[in-house]
Every structure is written in C-alpha cells, then in structure tokens.
Amino acid sequence: MSRAHRGAEPRDAMSRVVVVGGGPAGMAAARAAAKAGVDVVLIDAGAKLGGQYHRQDSRAGTERFGLPPGVEHLAESVVWALEPVPGGHRVHLRTGPADAPGRTGRSIDTPALVLATGAYDQVLPFPGWELPGVYTAGAAQALAKGQGVRVGERVLLAGTGPFLLPVARSLLAVGAEVAAVLEAGNPARWLARPAGLLAGAGKLGELAGHTAALARHRVPYRTRSAVVAAHGTDRVEAVTTTRLRPDWTEVPGSRRRLDVDAVCIGYGFTPQLELAVAAGCALDGGFVTVDSAQQTSVPGVLAAGELTGIGGAELAAAEGEVAGASAARRLGARPAPPVRALRAVRRGRRFAAALAAAHPVRAGWHGRLREDTLICRCEEVRYGELRDAVREREAYGGRALKLVTRAGLGLCQGRICGRVVAELTGELTGEPGQSAAFARRPIAAPIRLGELAESPSAHREPGAGPPRVAE
Amino acid sequence: MKVRIEGREHEAVPGQTVAGVLLGAGMVSWRTTRGGGRPRGVFCGIGVCFDCLVVVNGIPDVRACQRLVRDGDDIRMQHGAELPS
C-alpha cells in the first residue's frame, strides 16, 4: 500500500493552491495565485499545457506556455476523487500514461481548490451517428492541431455555434476538403443583441478571419441546415442533409445525399462537471454557480472557465485570474483586486449571453430520431427502448431510467448521452429532465482496480452506484 | 520509433497518440462493441466518450486518443469486453 494514500504528505498538506485543468482558465488561475506569492500545483491530463482551445502539436518538441516558478505542473495527471477534509479538500490523483496500470498515486490537501475542467462537445443523436467516421467537431480539431491528422478526405461539418468555423479551418490546414459547414441556427440573430456584439468585438475579428479562410477555399456555409442521417456499413460513406425551419423541424422535400468519408458534429458544449458535483457545488442550468470572486457554494472550492458557462477562452482566462487571486487569499495572501480581469469577466459574460441566445438548440431535432437510433452509444440503448421505459414503466428519474434502460451506465458514464436523455425524458414526461444527475460520478476519472485497491482513503458514497473502473 | 499494430510493424514519432498512429495507418475503427459487436473508433477525441478503446501491451480499455505511444508498444484491436492478458 503506497504511503501517499495514507493521507497527504507534509509538503502536500494544506500549503498550496490546487488547480485542476491546464486550459486558459487553469493557467490563468495558477499564474494569478503564484503572482500573489502562493505556491500552486496545476494538475492537467495533457502532456502539454493549453487545454482544448490552445491545443499544441504534441509531436513537436516545444512548449508554448510557461508557468512562473512556484507553480508545480503535473502533466499526464488525472484527479479521480475528491474528499472533504477539515479546512479543505483532499485531491486524489494519478500520474502516468493514460489508462495504464501502475501510475503514480498522490494525494494533496488544499484549502483552495480551483476547478477549471472545461467542457466537451455536445452531440445530438441521429440515425447512423455511431458509425466510425462520425466525430465530434472537437475530435477533428484535436486530431488536426494535436496530431496533424485529418479525420477524412472529404468532410462535412454540422451543428450550431461559431466553433464550427475554426474546426473547418483546421481541417483545411491539414489538407481535408470541407464539403460544407451546416449551421442549424440562423446567426443573423446576432444583430438583435447589440450589447453582446460590442462585448465580443475581439471575437468577431477572429470569426471574420475564419469566414475569409472558408471563402478562399470555396467552402459552402449553409444556415438552417443539418445532417439527418449517416450512411455506410462499417464506416461513413455518405450523409443525408436537410433544410430546417426555425424550430429545427425539417423543411419537407429538402433532403439531399452527399458523399463524404467523415462528418463532424458540434451543438455547443457540455461542462466537465464531475469534480464540481463530487465537491457538492451548487449548479444552475447545468453550470456551476459562482459569485464575483469565482467562489462556488462550497467554501474553498472555486470554479473558472466553461464550467461556469460557455464563453470562450478570453472569458475563461479572465475568470481564472479572478479565481487564482481568490484562492491565494484563502492561503493568507493579500493580492490587489484583479480589476481588469473582473471587468473582462463582466464583458465576457455579456458576450456569452449573446452567444447562447444566438445559438439555441431547438427541440425539432427529436423528430429525426427513429425507433432504432442509438441514444446511449456505450450501452447501445435505442430511442424506442428509452421512450418505452418512460411511457410504459414510468421510469422518470435519471437513476430509474439508467437502471431500466442502462442509458448512461456505460463506460462514458453518461458524459455523451446525459443531457440528451434528460432532454428527451423531459419531453416525454412534460417535466424538465435533470442532466446533472448524470454527472454524479464518485470515481471522476477511470482508474484500474489495482490502483483503487491501494487507495484506502478514497471516499465512496453509499448507494451512488458502482464505481466505473477499467478492467 | 516503432510500434506494432495487430502484429505488423509501423513507424511512429514521439508525441503521437495511439489514435494518431492508427488513423495515420488508415484505420477508422479498432474496437467492437460488447453488445452488438459493431465497429468503433475515435468519436470525441478528447478522452470523454471511451469509444476509441484499444488493447495496448495486453491491457484492454486504453483510450487511444489519450495514450501517447512508446517505442515497442504492441497495439491490438479490442473485441467486446476483454480481460487483461
């Protein structure tokens, strides 16, 4: 049994700020706390800093980001459990190659934990979305920027939101042909929100750059359009697209078949909530509630970035700076109020509100689900099974539904289907579904049974369902 | 450096993920599902969805998009739910 798991070692005992996540928010938090004179541990799953937005080519022998002395950066490290201890939290982590047995275990106690775990793409199911060759937009981006790999030779992008544009550009940069970008919404709605537009002036310049790149490559950009099916036996060979009405139901007779070898989908983002939920942080609308100092409802736990709302890298960095200063204060430092960052947060949130208003997900997509369309990819639960469970067996609550259908019980633990199951259940029952119920994951990251066995201090919630461990 | 994919040797460079190597070798799927036996490969690409599971050096359930390759890695397809060899 390793000594690290009998409790925190002296240097890991309540003396440092712990930041989880090495993206824009986490890096800014670590820098701000270090600037205030406090020691910091930054834990990140990646081999290099940057997170998803600033993803670096992991094959290059360079590191684009620097952290000040006083920040210990733990790369290739995952936090798999949190437990409350007097005066703060104990953070259990593993360092080493992803999903390998025998990674190094460590536990760190901290009075100030900054969660900056980010978000991942939301995908809405459609017939054939489980075929190899269907990717999230983020996957195409990560593979292009991080690995120099194009997911297909002829690729279709579909979904909603401005993120589709930089992904299209990354695909072009690695030599893919982008057949089209289909935006389900109508971004002309931006014009209805001048305050948000002004707040995002910098962003609009960035978007204009993407649009120009698409125009140069003659990539069609179609609004009010979507993918309704992917075709192929063992991989994607073609897709069917359609035009949409404002409520996202189909315009009859507008279906078109398009030969592509990859399709990338992104309908906005879902926050990576498990650590915030494990800590007991209050949520609102699926995001972590924070005050103006980025403090969550749990003393000693701060949150920054996409966890608190989807607003992009600039806002995330500003929130991170505020959170880092607040965290340093909990360790007795007295940094000057981060006035510029606080202003940037207010401005960024106006932009985020305008963004959310311009790219709502409309319920019309439900109509494209067929009896046999997969909803939960892991457990291969089909729409018909889910609907029958709700209607005939009155399995309303997230937990009851999980047990009856197994939706959300697979390897990803509902990370991909949780929001979709909640939305569909809500529609079927007429009551709002609780997607946060799917973020209750006592084991926050996969660890192997052997690793769990040597970690006796990890806290397990009774009745919270079986922990998901590899092996 | 070199890795083996289903027993055949392939070139790889440090910093490549297992998924990067497999996609680079022209593969789109390397796992079958436990229930339906259907093919799967990368979906989310950032470690969230667990679709890209693969067997590395005899250990199953390794997320190909997250694992960086090491010289001599033995990479094999994962058929349904596998136990470590």
Coordinates of C-alpha atoms in Angstrom, one line a residue:
Chain A
M1 CA 0.0 0.0 0.0
S2 CA 1.6 3.3 -1.0
R3 CA 2.4 5.8 1.7
A4 CA 0.9 8.6 -0.4
H5 CA -2.6 7.2 0.2
R6 CA -2.4 7.0 3.9
G7 CA -3.0 10.8 3.8
A8 CA -1.3 13.8 2.3
E9 CA 2.5 14.0 2.7
P10 CA 3.8 17.1 4.6
R11 CA 4.5 19.2 1.6
D12 CA 1.1 18.4 0.2
A13 CA -0.7 19.4 3.4
M14 CA -2.8 22.5 3.1
S15 CA 0.0 24.7 1.9
R16 CA -0.8 25.2 -1.7
V17 CA -3.5 26.2 -4.1
V18 CA -4.5 23.2 -6.3
V19 CA -5.7 24.0 -9.8
V20 CA -7.3 21.2 -11.9
G21 CA -7.1 21.9 -15.7
G22 CA -4.4 23.4 -17.8
G23 CA -6.5 25.3 -20.3
P24 CA -6.9 29.1 -20.4
A25 CA -8.8 29.3 -17.1
G26 CA -6.4 26.9 -15.2
M27 CA -3.2 28.5 -16.5
A28 CA -4.5 32.0 -15.6
A29 CA -5.6 30.8 -12.1
A30 CA -2.2 29.3 -11.5
R31 CA -0.4 32.4 -12.7
A32 CA -2.5 34.8 -10.6
A33 CA -2.1 32.7 -7.4
A34 CA 1.7 32.4 -8.0
K35 CA 1.9 36.2 -8.6
A36 CA 0.2 36.7 -5.2
G37 CA 3.1 34.7 -3.7
V38 CA 1.4 31.4 -3.1
D39 CA 2.6 28.0 -4.2
V40 CA 0.5 26.2 -6.7
V41 CA 0.0 22.7 -8.0
L42 CA -1.5 22.6 -11.5
I43 CA -2.9 19.2 -12.5
D44 CA -3.7 18.5 -16.2
A45 CA -4.4 15.4 -18.2
G46 CA -2.5 16.6 -21.2
A47 CA 1.2 16.1 -21.8
K48 CA 1.4 19.8 -22.7
L49 CA -0.4 22.9 -21.4
G50 CA -3.2 24.7 -23.3
G51 CA -6.3 22.6 -22.9
Q52 CA -8.6 22.2 -25.9
Y53 CA -8.5 25.8 -27.2
H54 CA -4.8 26.3 -27.2
R55 CA -4.0 22.7 -28.1
Q56 CA -0.4 22.2 -29.1
D57 CA 1.0 19.7 -31.5
S58 CA 2.1 17.0 -29.1
R59 CA 4.7 15.7 -31.6
A60 CA 6.6 19.0 -31.6
G61 CA 9.4 19.1 -29.1
T62 CA 8.4 22.6 -27.9
E63 CA 6.2 24.0 -25.1
R64 CA 4.4 27.2 -25.9
F65 CA 3.3 28.1 -22.4
G66 CA 5.4 29.0 -19.4
L67 CA 4.4 29.0 -15.8
P68 CA 6.1 31.1 -13.1
P69 CA 8.3 29.4 -10.5
G70 CA 6.1 28.5 -7.6
V71 CA 3.8 26.5 -9.9
E72 CA 4.3 22.8 -10.0
H73 CA 2.8 21.5 -13.2
L74 CA 1.7 17.8 -13.1
A75 CA 1.2 16.8 -16.7
E76 CA -0.5 13.5 -17.7
S77 CA -2.3 13.5 -14.4
V78 CA -5.9 12.9 -13.6
V79 CA -7.9 13.7 -10.4
W80 CA -10.0 10.6 -9.8
A81 CA -11.6 11.5 -6.5
L82 CA -12.1 14.4 -4.1
E83 CA -12.9 14.2 -0.5
P84 CA -13.6 16.8 2.1
V85 CA -11.1 17.1 5.0
P86 CA -11.1 19.7 7.8
G87 CA -10.3 23.1 6.3
G88 CA -10.5 22.0 2.7
H89 CA -10.3 19.1 0.3
R90 CA -8.1 16.1 -0.4
V91 CA -7.4 15.7 -4.1
H92 CA -6.5 12.1 -5.2
L93 CA -4.6 11.9 -8.4
R94 CA -2.7 9.6 -10.7
T95 CA 0.2 10.5 -12.9
G96 CA 1.4 8.5 -15.9
P97 CA 0.4 7.2 -19.3
A98 CA -3.3 7.4 -19.9
D99 CA -5.2 4.3 -18.6
A100 CA -2.0 2.4 -17.9
P101 CA -1.8 0.3 -14.7
G102 CA 0.6 1.3 -12.0
R103 CA 0.5 5.1 -12.4
T104 CA 2.0 7.1 -9.5
G105 CA -0.6 7.9 -6.9
R106 CA -0.6 11.1 -4.8
S107 CA -3.0 12.9 -2.5
I108 CA -2.8 16.6 -1.9
D109 CA -4.7 18.6 0.7
T110 CA -5.7 22.1 -0.1
P111 CA -7.7 24.9 1.4
A112 CA -8.2 26.4 -2.1
L113 CA -9.2 24.2 -5.0
V114 CA -9.7 25.8 -8.4
L115 CA -11.7 23.7 -10.8
A116 CA -11.0 24.6 -14.4
T117 CA -12.0 21.3 -16.1
G118 CA -13.5 22.8 -19.2
A119 CA -16.1 21.4 -21.5
Y120 CA -16.6 18.9 -24.4
D121 CA -18.8 18.9 -27.5
Q122 CA -22.5 18.3 -27.2
V123 CA -23.7 16.0 -30.0
L124 CA -27.4 15.4 -30.8
P125 CA -28.0 11.8 -32.0
F126 CA -29.2 11.0 -35.5
P127 CA -29.5 7.7 -37.4
G128 CA -26.0 6.4 -38.1
W129 CA -24.1 8.7 -35.7
E130 CA -22.5 5.6 -34.2
L131 CA -20.7 4.7 -37.4
P132 CA -16.9 5.1 -37.5
G133 CA -16.2 8.3 -39.4
V134 CA -18.7 10.4 -37.4
Y135 CA -16.7 12.6 -35.0
T136 CA -17.3 15.5 -32.7
A137 CA -16.1 18.8 -34.0
G138 CA -13.7 18.8 -31.1
A139 CA -12.2 15.5 -32.2
A140 CA -11.5 16.8 -35.7
Q141 CA -9.9 19.9 -34.1
A142 CA -7.8 17.9 -31.6
L143 CA -6.6 15.5 -34.2
A144 CA -5.7 18.2 -36.7
K145 CA -4.0 20.5 -34.2
G146 CA -2.5 18.0 -31.8
Q147 CA -1.6 15.2 -34.3
G148 CA -1.6 16.6 -37.8
V149 CA -4.2 14.0 -38.7
R150 CA -7.2 14.8 -40.9
V151 CA -10.3 12.7 -40.0
G152 CA -11.3 12.4 -43.6
E153 CA -10.6 13.4 -47.1
R154 CA -14.0 14.9 -47.7
V155 CA -15.6 16.1 -44.5
L156 CA -18.9 17.6 -43.6
L157 CA -19.3 19.8 -40.5
A158 CA -22.7 20.3 -38.9
G159 CA -24.1 21.7 -35.7
T160 CA -24.5 25.1 -34.3
G161 CA -22.3 27.8 -33.0
P162 CA -19.2 29.7 -34.0
F163 CA -16.8 26.8 -33.1
L164 CA -17.6 25.0 -36.3
L165 CA -15.6 27.7 -38.2
P166 CA -12.2 27.3 -36.6
V167 CA -12.7 23.5 -36.9
A168 CA -13.3 23.9 -40.6
R169 CA -10.2 26.0 -40.9
S170 CA -8.1 23.4 -39.0
L171 CA -9.4 20.7 -41.4
L172 CA -8.4 22.8 -44.4
A173 CA -5.0 23.3 -42.9
V174 CA -4.3 19.5 -42.7
G175 CA -5.5 19.1 -46.4
A176 CA -9.0 17.9 -46.0
E177 CA -11.7 19.0 -48.4
V178 CA -14.6 20.6 -46.4
A179 CA -17.8 19.6 -48.3
A180 CA -19.8 22.2 -46.4
V181 CA -20.5 23.7 -42.9
L182 CA -24.1 23.3 -41.9
E183 CA -25.3 25.7 -39.2
A184 CA -28.7 24.7 -37.8
G185 CA -29.4 28.1 -36.5
N186 CA -29.5 31.5 -38.1
P187 CA -26.7 33.6 -36.8
A188 CA -28.2 36.8 -38.2
R189 CA -29.8 36.7 -34.7
W190 CA -26.6 38.3 -33.5
L191 CA -27.9 41.6 -34.8
A192 CA -30.7 41.5 -32.4
R193 CA -28.2 41.8 -29.5
P194 CA -26.0 44.9 -30.0
A195 CA -24.7 44.9 -26.4
G196 CA -23.4 41.3 -26.8
L197 CA -21.9 42.2 -30.1
L198 CA -19.9 45.0 -28.7
A199 CA -18.8 42.9 -25.8
G200 CA -17.4 40.4 -28.3
A201 CA -15.7 42.8 -30.6
G202 CA -12.4 40.9 -30.4
K203 CA -14.2 37.6 -31.1
L204 CA -15.9 39.0 -34.2
G205 CA -12.5 39.8 -35.7
E206 CA -11.4 36.2 -35.1
L207 CA -14.6 34.9 -36.7
A208 CA -14.1 37.1 -39.7
G209 CA -10.7 35.5 -40.2
H210 CA -12.3 32.1 -40.2
T211 CA -15.0 33.1 -42.6
A212 CA -12.4 34.6 -45.0
A213 CA -10.5 31.3 -44.9
L214 CA -13.6 29.4 -45.8
A215 CA -14.4 31.7 -48.6
R216 CA -10.9 31.3 -50.1
H217 CA -11.4 27.5 -50.2
R218 CA -15.0 27.9 -51.5
V219 CA -16.5 26.0 -48.6
P220 CA -20.3 26.4 -48.6
Y221 CA -21.7 27.7 -45.3
R222 CA -25.4 27.0 -45.1
T223 CA -27.6 28.2 -42.2
R224 CA -30.7 26.4 -41.1
S225 CA -29.3 23.1 -42.3
A226 CA -28.4 19.9 -40.6
V227 CA -27.3 16.3 -41.0
V228 CA -30.2 13.9 -40.5
A229 CA -28.5 10.6 -41.2
A230 CA -25.1 9.0 -41.8
H231 CA -24.9 6.0 -44.2
G232 CA -22.5 3.1 -44.5
T233 CA -22.0 -0.4 -43.3
D234 CA -18.8 -0.3 -41.2
R235 CA -17.9 3.4 -41.7
V236 CA -19.4 6.6 -43.1
E237 CA -19.8 6.7 -46.8
A238 CA -22.4 9.4 -47.2
V239 CA -24.8 11.6 -45.3
T240 CA -28.3 13.0 -45.8
T241 CA -28.7 16.7 -45.1
T242 CA -31.8 18.7 -44.8
R243 CA -33.0 22.3 -44.5
L244 CA -34.5 23.3 -41.2
R245 CA -37.4 25.6 -40.1
P246 CA -36.7 28.0 -37.2
D247 CA -37.9 25.3 -34.7
W248 CA -35.4 22.8 -36.3
T249 CA -38.1 20.6 -37.8
E250 CA -37.4 19.6 -41.4
V251 CA -38.4 21.5 -44.5
P252 CA -40.2 18.8 -46.5
G253 CA -38.5 17.8 -49.7
S254 CA -35.2 19.4 -48.8
R255 CA -33.2 16.2 -48.2
R256 CA -30.0 15.7 -50.1
R257 CA -27.4 13.0 -50.2
L258 CA -23.8 13.9 -50.0
D259 CA -20.8 11.5 -50.4
V260 CA -18.3 12.1 -47.6
D261 CA -15.9 9.9 -45.6
A262 CA -16.2 11.9 -42.4
V263 CA -18.8 14.1 -40.6
C264 CA -18.1 16.2 -37.6
I265 CA -20.8 17.4 -35.2
G266 CA -20.9 20.1 -32.6
Y267 CA -24.1 21.5 -31.0
G268 CA -22.3 23.6 -28.3
F269 CA -20.6 22.3 -25.2
T270 CA -21.3 20.4 -22.0
P271 CA -19.2 21.3 -18.9
Q272 CA -17.0 18.6 -17.4
L273 CA -18.9 18.6 -14.1
E274 CA -17.9 15.5 -12.2
L275 CA -15.4 17.1 -9.8
A276 CA -17.7 20.1 -9.1
V277 CA -20.6 17.7 -8.5
A278 CA -18.3 15.5 -6.3
A279 CA -17.4 18.6 -4.2
G280 CA -21.2 19.4 -3.8
C281 CA -21.1 22.7 -5.7
A282 CA -24.5 24.2 -6.5
L283 CA -25.4 24.2 -10.2
D284 CA -27.8 26.4 -12.2
G285 CA -28.9 25.4 -15.6
G286 CA -26.2 22.7 -15.8
F287 CA -23.3 25.1 -14.9
V288 CA -21.5 25.7 -11.7
T289 CA -22.8 28.7 -9.8
V290 CA -20.1 31.2 -8.8
D291 CA -20.0 34.6 -7.1
S292 CA -18.0 37.6 -8.4
A293 CA -14.8 36.1 -6.8
Q294 CA -15.4 32.8 -8.7
Q295 CA -16.3 31.1 -5.4
T296 CA -18.7 28.2 -5.6
S297 CA -21.3 27.4 -3.0
V298 CA -18.7 25.2 -1.3
P299 CA -16.1 27.0 0.8
G300 CA -12.6 26.5 -0.5
V301 CA -13.8 25.5 -4.0
L302 CA -13.5 27.9 -6.9
A303 CA -14.5 27.4 -10.5
A304 CA -13.5 29.2 -13.7
G305 CA -13.9 28.8 -17.4
E306 CA -16.5 26.8 -19.3
L307 CA -17.7 25.1 -16.1
T308 CA -19.5 28.3 -15.1
G309 CA -20.9 28.9 -18.6
I310 CA -19.8 28.6 -22.2
G311 CA -18.0 31.8 -23.1
G312 CA -14.7 31.1 -24.8
A313 CA -11.0 31.3 -24.0
E314 CA -10.8 35.0 -23.2
L315 CA -13.6 34.9 -20.6
A316 CA -12.2 31.6 -19.2
A317 CA -8.7 33.3 -18.7
A318 CA -10.3 36.3 -17.0
E319 CA -12.3 34.1 -14.7
G320 CA -9.2 32.1 -14.0
E321 CA -7.3 35.2 -13.0
V322 CA -10.0 36.2 -10.6
A323 CA -10.2 32.6 -9.2
G324 CA -6.5 32.5 -8.7
A325 CA -6.5 35.7 -6.7
S326 CA -9.4 34.5 -4.6
A327 CA -7.6 31.2 -4.0
A328 CA -4.4 33.0 -2.9
R329 CA -6.4 35.0 -0.4
R330 CA -7.6 31.8 1.2
L331 CA -4.0 31.0 1.9
G332 CA -3.4 34.3 3.6
A333 CA -2.0 36.4 0.6
R334 CA -3.4 39.8 0.0
P335 CA -3.3 40.4 -3.7
A336 CA -4.6 43.6 -5.2
P337 CA -8.2 43.2 -6.6
P338 CA -7.9 42.0 -10.2
V339 CA -9.8 44.9 -11.5
R340 CA -9.1 44.4 -15.2
A341 CA -9.9 40.7 -15.1
L342 CA -13.2 41.5 -13.2
R343 CA -14.1 43.9 -16.0
A344 CA -13.2 41.4 -18.6
V345 CA -15.4 38.8 -16.9
R346 CA -18.4 41.2 -17.0
R347 CA -17.8 41.9 -20.6
G348 CA -17.3 38.3 -21.5
R349 CA -20.5 37.2 -19.8
R350 CA -22.5 39.7 -21.9
F351 CA -20.9 38.1 -25.0
A352 CA -21.6 34.6 -23.7
A353 CA -25.2 35.5 -23.1
A354 CA -25.5 36.8 -26.7
L355 CA -23.8 33.7 -28.0
A356 CA -26.2 31.4 -26.1
A357 CA -29.1 33.4 -27.4
A358 CA -27.8 33.3 -31.0
H359 CA -27.3 29.5 -31.0
P360 CA -30.1 27.8 -29.0
V361 CA -30.8 24.1 -29.5
R362 CA -34.4 23.7 -30.8
A363 CA -36.4 20.6 -30.0
G364 CA -37.3 20.0 -33.7
W365 CA -34.3 17.6 -33.9
H366 CA -36.3 15.0 -31.8
G367 CA -38.4 14.3 -34.9
R368 CA -35.4 12.8 -36.7
L369 CA -34.9 10.1 -34.1
R370 CA -36.1 6.7 -35.3
E371 CA -37.1 3.7 -33.2
D372 CA -33.6 2.2 -33.7
T373 CA -31.5 5.3 -33.4
L374 CA -28.9 4.9 -30.7
I375 CA -29.2 7.3 -27.8
C376 CA -26.5 5.8 -25.4
R377 CA -23.6 4.8 -27.6
C378 CA -21.8 2.8 -24.8
E379 CA -24.7 0.5 -23.8
E380 CA -26.3 0.7 -27.3
V381 CA -29.6 1.8 -26.0
R382 CA -32.0 2.8 -28.8
Y383 CA -34.6 5.6 -28.8
G384 CA -37.5 3.2 -28.8
E385 CA -36.3 1.5 -25.6
L386 CA -35.8 4.8 -23.8
R387 CA -39.3 6.0 -24.9
D388 CA -40.9 2.7 -23.9
A389 CA -39.2 2.8 -20.5
V390 CA -40.5 6.3 -19.8
R391 CA -44.0 5.7 -21.1
E392 CA -44.8 2.2 -20.0
R393 CA -42.6 1.7 -17.0
E394 CA -42.8 5.2 -15.6
A395 CA -39.0 5.3 -15.2
Y396 CA -38.8 9.0 -14.9
G397 CA -35.9 10.0 -12.8
G398 CA -32.4 9.8 -14.2
R399 CA -31.5 7.0 -11.9
A400 CA -34.5 4.8 -12.5
L401 CA -34.1 5.4 -16.3
K402 CA -30.5 4.3 -16.1
L403 CA -31.4 1.1 -14.3
V404 CA -34.2 0.2 -16.6
T405 CA -32.6 1.0 -19.9
R406 CA -28.9 1.1 -18.9
A407 CA -28.6 4.5 -20.7
G408 CA -25.7 6.4 -19.1
L409 CA -24.4 3.3 -17.3
G410 CA -21.7 2.5 -19.8
L411 CA -18.0 3.4 -20.0
C412 CA -18.5 7.1 -20.5
Q413 CA -20.9 7.3 -17.5
G414 CA -23.4 9.4 -19.3
R415 CA -21.0 12.1 -20.4
I416 CA -22.1 11.9 -24.0
C417 CA -25.8 11.0 -23.6
G418 CA -26.7 12.5 -20.2
R419 CA -28.0 15.8 -21.5
V420 CA -29.8 14.2 -24.4
V421 CA -31.5 11.6 -22.2
A422 CA -32.6 14.4 -19.8
E423 CA -34.0 16.5 -22.7
L424 CA -35.9 13.5 -24.3
T425 CA -37.2 12.4 -20.9
G426 CA -38.3 15.9 -20.2
E427 CA -40.2 16.0 -23.5
L428 CA -41.8 12.6 -22.9
T429 CA -42.9 13.3 -19.3
G430 CA -43.6 17.0 -19.6
E431 CA -41.2 17.7 -16.7
P432 CA -37.7 19.1 -17.1
G433 CA -35.1 16.4 -17.0
Q434 CA -32.2 16.5 -14.6
S435 CA -29.0 16.2 -16.6
A436 CA -26.8 17.0 -13.6
A437 CA -27.9 13.6 -12.2
F438 CA -25.7 12.0 -14.8
A439 CA -22.6 14.0 -13.6
R440 CA -22.7 12.1 -10.3
R441 CA -19.6 10.0 -10.8
P442 CA -17.9 9.1 -7.5
I443 CA -14.9 7.9 -9.5
A444 CA -14.3 11.0 -11.5
A445 CA -11.7 9.5 -13.9
P446 CA -11.2 5.9 -14.9
I447 CA -8.7 4.1 -12.7
R448 CA -7.7 0.4 -12.7
L449 CA -8.8 -1.9 -10.0
G450 CA -5.3 -2.5 -8.8
E451 CA -4.9 1.3 -8.4
L452 CA -8.1 1.6 -6.5
A453 CA -7.1 -1.3 -4.2
E454 CA -4.1 0.6 -3.0
S455 CA -6.1 3.8 -2.2
P456 CA -7.9 3.1 1.0
S457 CA -8.6 6.7 1.9
A458 CA -10.8 7.3 -1.1
H459 CA -14.3 8.2 -0.1
R460 CA -17.1 6.2 -1.6
E461 CA -20.7 7.4 -1.5
P462 CA -23.1 4.7 -0.4
G463 CA -25.8 3.9 -2.9
A464 CA -24.3 6.1 -5.6
G465 CA -24.0 3.2 -8.0
P466 CA -21.0 1.1 -8.8
P467 CA -17.7 2.9 -9.5
R468 CA -16.7 2.5 -13.0
V469 CA -13.2 1.1 -13.2
A470 CA -11.3 -0.2 -16.2
E471 CA -10.5 -4.0 -16.1
Chain B
M1 CA 10.5 4.6 -33.1
K2 CA 8.4 1.6 -34.0
V3 CA 5.1 0.1 -32.7
R4 CA 3.2 -3.0 -33.7
I5 CA -0.4 -2.8 -34.9
E6 CA -2.0 -6.2 -35.0
G7 CA 1.4 -7.7 -35.2
R8 CA 2.7 -5.6 -38.0
E9 CA 5.4 -3.0 -37.5
H10 CA 4.6 0.7 -38.1
E11 CA 6.7 3.8 -37.8
A12 CA 5.7 6.3 -35.1
V13 CA 7.1 9.5 -33.6
P14 CA 7.2 10.7 -30.0
G15 CA 4.1 12.7 -29.1
Q16 CA 1.8 10.7 -31.3
T17 CA -1.2 9.2 -29.7
V18 CA -2.3 5.7 -30.4
A19 CA -5.3 7.1 -32.2
G20 CA -3.0 9.3 -34.2
V21 CA -0.9 6.3 -35.3
L22 CA -4.0 4.2 -36.1
L23 CA -5.7 6.9 -38.1
G24 CA -2.4 7.6 -39.8
A25 CA -2.3 4.0 -40.8
G26 CA -5.6 4.4 -42.5
M27 CA -7.8 2.6 -39.8
V28 CA -11.1 4.2 -38.7
S29 CA -12.2 1.6 -36.2
W30 CA -10.3 -0.8 -33.8
R31 CA -12.9 -1.9 -31.4
T32 CA -16.2 -3.8 -31.5
T33 CA -19.0 -3.1 -29.0
R34 CA -19.8 -5.5 -26.2
G35 CA -23.5 -5.9 -27.2
G36 CA -23.9 -5.5 -30.9
G37 CA -20.3 -6.3 -32.0
R38 CA -20.3 -3.0 -34.0
P39 CA -17.1 -1.3 -35.0
R40 CA -16.0 1.9 -33.2
G41 CA -13.0 4.2 -33.4
V42 CA -12.5 7.8 -32.4
F43 CA -15.6 9.9 -31.6
C44 CA -14.8 12.7 -29.1
G45 CA -11.1 12.7 -29.5
I46 CA -10.5 14.2 -26.0
G47 CA -10.9 11.3 -23.6
V48 CA -14.6 11.7 -22.7
C49 CA -16.5 9.1 -24.7
F50 CA -14.5 5.9 -24.3
D51 CA -15.3 4.8 -27.9
C52 CA -11.7 4.5 -29.0
L53 CA -10.7 1.8 -26.6
V54 CA -7.9 -0.4 -27.7
V55 CA -5.5 -3.1 -26.2
V56 CA -2.0 -1.8 -25.6
N57 CA 0.7 -4.2 -24.4
G58 CA -2.0 -6.7 -23.3
I59 CA -4.0 -4.2 -21.3
P60 CA -7.5 -3.5 -22.7
D61 CA -9.7 -0.4 -22.2
V62 CA -7.0 2.1 -23.1
R63 CA -8.3 5.3 -24.7
A64 CA -6.4 5.5 -28.0
C65 CA -6.9 9.3 -28.1
Q66 CA -5.3 9.9 -24.8
R67 CA -2.4 7.4 -24.7
L68 CA 0.9 8.6 -26.2
V69 CA 2.8 5.8 -27.9
R70 CA 6.1 4.5 -26.7
D71 CA 8.7 2.6 -28.6
G72 CA 7.8 -1.0 -29.0
D73 CA 4.1 -0.7 -28.0
D74 CA 2.0 -3.6 -29.0
I75 CA -1.4 -2.3 -30.2
R76 CA -4.3 -4.7 -30.8
M77 CA -8.0 -4.3 -31.6
Q78 CA -10.4 -4.8 -28.7
H79 CA -13.2 -7.3 -29.3
G80 CA -16.1 -6.6 -26.9
A81 CA -15.3 -6.6 -23.2
E82 CA -11.8 -8.1 -22.9
L83 CA -9.8 -9.1 -19.8
P84 CA -6.1 -8.2 -19.5
S85 CA -3.9 -10.9 -20.9

